[in-house]
Amino acid sequence: MSGQGAGAAPVLGVAIVTYNAEKVILDCLESLLAAPDQPMRIVLCDNASTDGTVDAIRDWAAGRRAWRPSDLPGLPPAPAPKPVRLVEFDAPPAAGALPLAGQGADEPGIALIHSGLNRGFAGGVNLALEALRAAPDVALFWVLNPDAIAPPGAPGALMRAAREGGPGIGLWGGRILYADARGSINADGGGWLNRWTGVTGGVNFMRPHADAPPPDPAGFDFVSGASMAVTRAFLETVGPMREDYFLYYEEVDWALRRGDLAIGYAPGATIYHHVGASIGSPTHRRGGSPFSLYFLFRNRRRLVRRFNPAALPVAWAYSMAKVAQLALRGDLAAASAAFRGFNGLPPPRAVRERIAPEARPLAFGGE
């Protein structure tokens, strides 16, 4: 691999799962390619997108689809040179097959794995990580959402923090800002978990970026899956993400299984995030879609049952109060989806039909 001789900088592996991400993925890729100081191996895993995601990536890489920067924060002022080498696979490739991007790359490239069906967030992440783990020069593994924008200094800041943090830290997070609310924090490196209700939240949620000091990672229960880095030691200790969540709570479960490994905070590894761009996740501006609420409430119960089963009655009472609030607001579709999700009932028809038939056993499987 070019640029990876003796004394070369350690490589950052980037794992991105796409599903119907045509409108956001090119901003993400352009932002990563603008990083001046960090070699990367970027692996996309497409979960059988039904929109133009794959064609957009191919056309962009070949230079057939122009990309122009918008006024969104964190984007580079000009597009990366094209073509960008795109290597496609139908399964995780063997060691040595992943192209290099960023510092030291003579011909910048990215890899695209076709998963064959919608495997959910964890399923896609696990395929991408399997490919990256086969590359021995990858020292850190960064799970990044396709609707994220990484300013040029973020990849290098993440790698520096991990290099200086010592072997006792297994997970790393950085500040996540809303892309559509300039200066507001979505999650500051990590999140907290109420083990009795199963409710989670982001540290420093909605605080102004300029006024918030770096948080103490000792208070983190997990790291947001929108921007989460793990070490090889973490992967060897914990193993892959559990795939039966399909959507939401995978990263919480992952972090709770970390044993003695600590969570670290990476100053400068700030990203911007279009929260809920493709699935209608609840944000500071809107409630969640029935699709997102079904999985959110179902997996809240699943997590509590696994890690604190004595709290199930408390979590049920809290969640049913939230269902009642949705119903009183007149959002009966959202209330029904949340009720069904937490109580282990089949999803509403509209939720079920958003998942392709071949992927439904993965999405709606049992405990």
PDB file of C-alpha atoms in Angstrom, residues 175-178 181-186 188 204 206-214 265 268-272:
ATOM      1  CA  ARG A 175     -18.400  16.697  20.130  1.00  0.00           C
ATOM      2  CA  ILE A 176     -21.409  16.294  17.817  1.00  0.00           C
ATOM      3  CA  LEU A 177     -23.119  19.495  16.686  1.00  0.00           C
ATOM      4  CA  TYR A 178     -26.428  19.835  14.915  1.00  0.00           C
ATOM      5  CA  ALA A 181     -28.766  24.522  14.477  1.00  0.00           C
ATOM      6  CA  ARG A 182     -25.491  26.394  14.328  1.00  0.00           C
ATOM      7  CA  GLY A 183     -23.498  25.992  17.488  1.00  0.00           C
ATOM      8  CA  SER A 184     -25.896  23.660  19.373  1.00  0.00           C
ATOM      9  CA  ILE A 185     -24.634  20.370  20.792  1.00  0.00           C
ATOM     10  CA  ASN A 186     -26.407  17.105  20.024  1.00  0.00           C
ATOM     11  CA  ASP A 188     -20.752  15.950  23.645  1.00  0.00           C
ATOM     12  CA  ASN A 204     -24.447  18.794  27.091  1.00  0.00           C
ATOM     13  CA  MET A 206     -28.522  21.668  23.224  1.00  0.00           C
ATOM     14  CA  ARG A 207     -25.856  23.676  25.023  1.00  0.00           C
ATOM     15  CA  PRO A 208     -24.106  26.306  22.887  1.00  0.00           C
ATOM     16  CA  HIS A 209     -20.853  24.927  21.509  1.00  0.00           C
ATOM     17  CA  ALA A 210     -18.944  28.097  22.363  1.00  0.00           C
ATOM     18  CA  ASP A 211     -19.980  28.034  26.032  1.00  0.00           C
ATOM     19  CA  ALA A 212     -19.564  24.340  26.842  1.00  0.00           C
ATOM     20  CA  PRO A 213     -16.253  23.193  28.350  1.00  0.00           C
ATOM     21  CA  PRO A 214     -15.022  19.701  27.442  1.00  0.00           C
ATOM     22  CA  TYR A 265     -13.126  12.193  25.002  1.00  0.00           C
ATOM     23  CA  GLY A 268     -11.109  18.662  18.387  1.00  0.00           C
ATOM     24  CA  ALA A 269     -12.858  15.598  16.924  1.00  0.00           C
ATOM     25  CA  THR A 270     -15.990  17.681  16.345  1.00  0.00           C
ATOM     26  CA  ILE A 271     -18.490  16.719  13.657  1.00  0.00           C
ATOM     27  CA  TYR A 272     -21.773  18.142  12.366  1.00  0.00           C
TER      28      TYR A 272
END
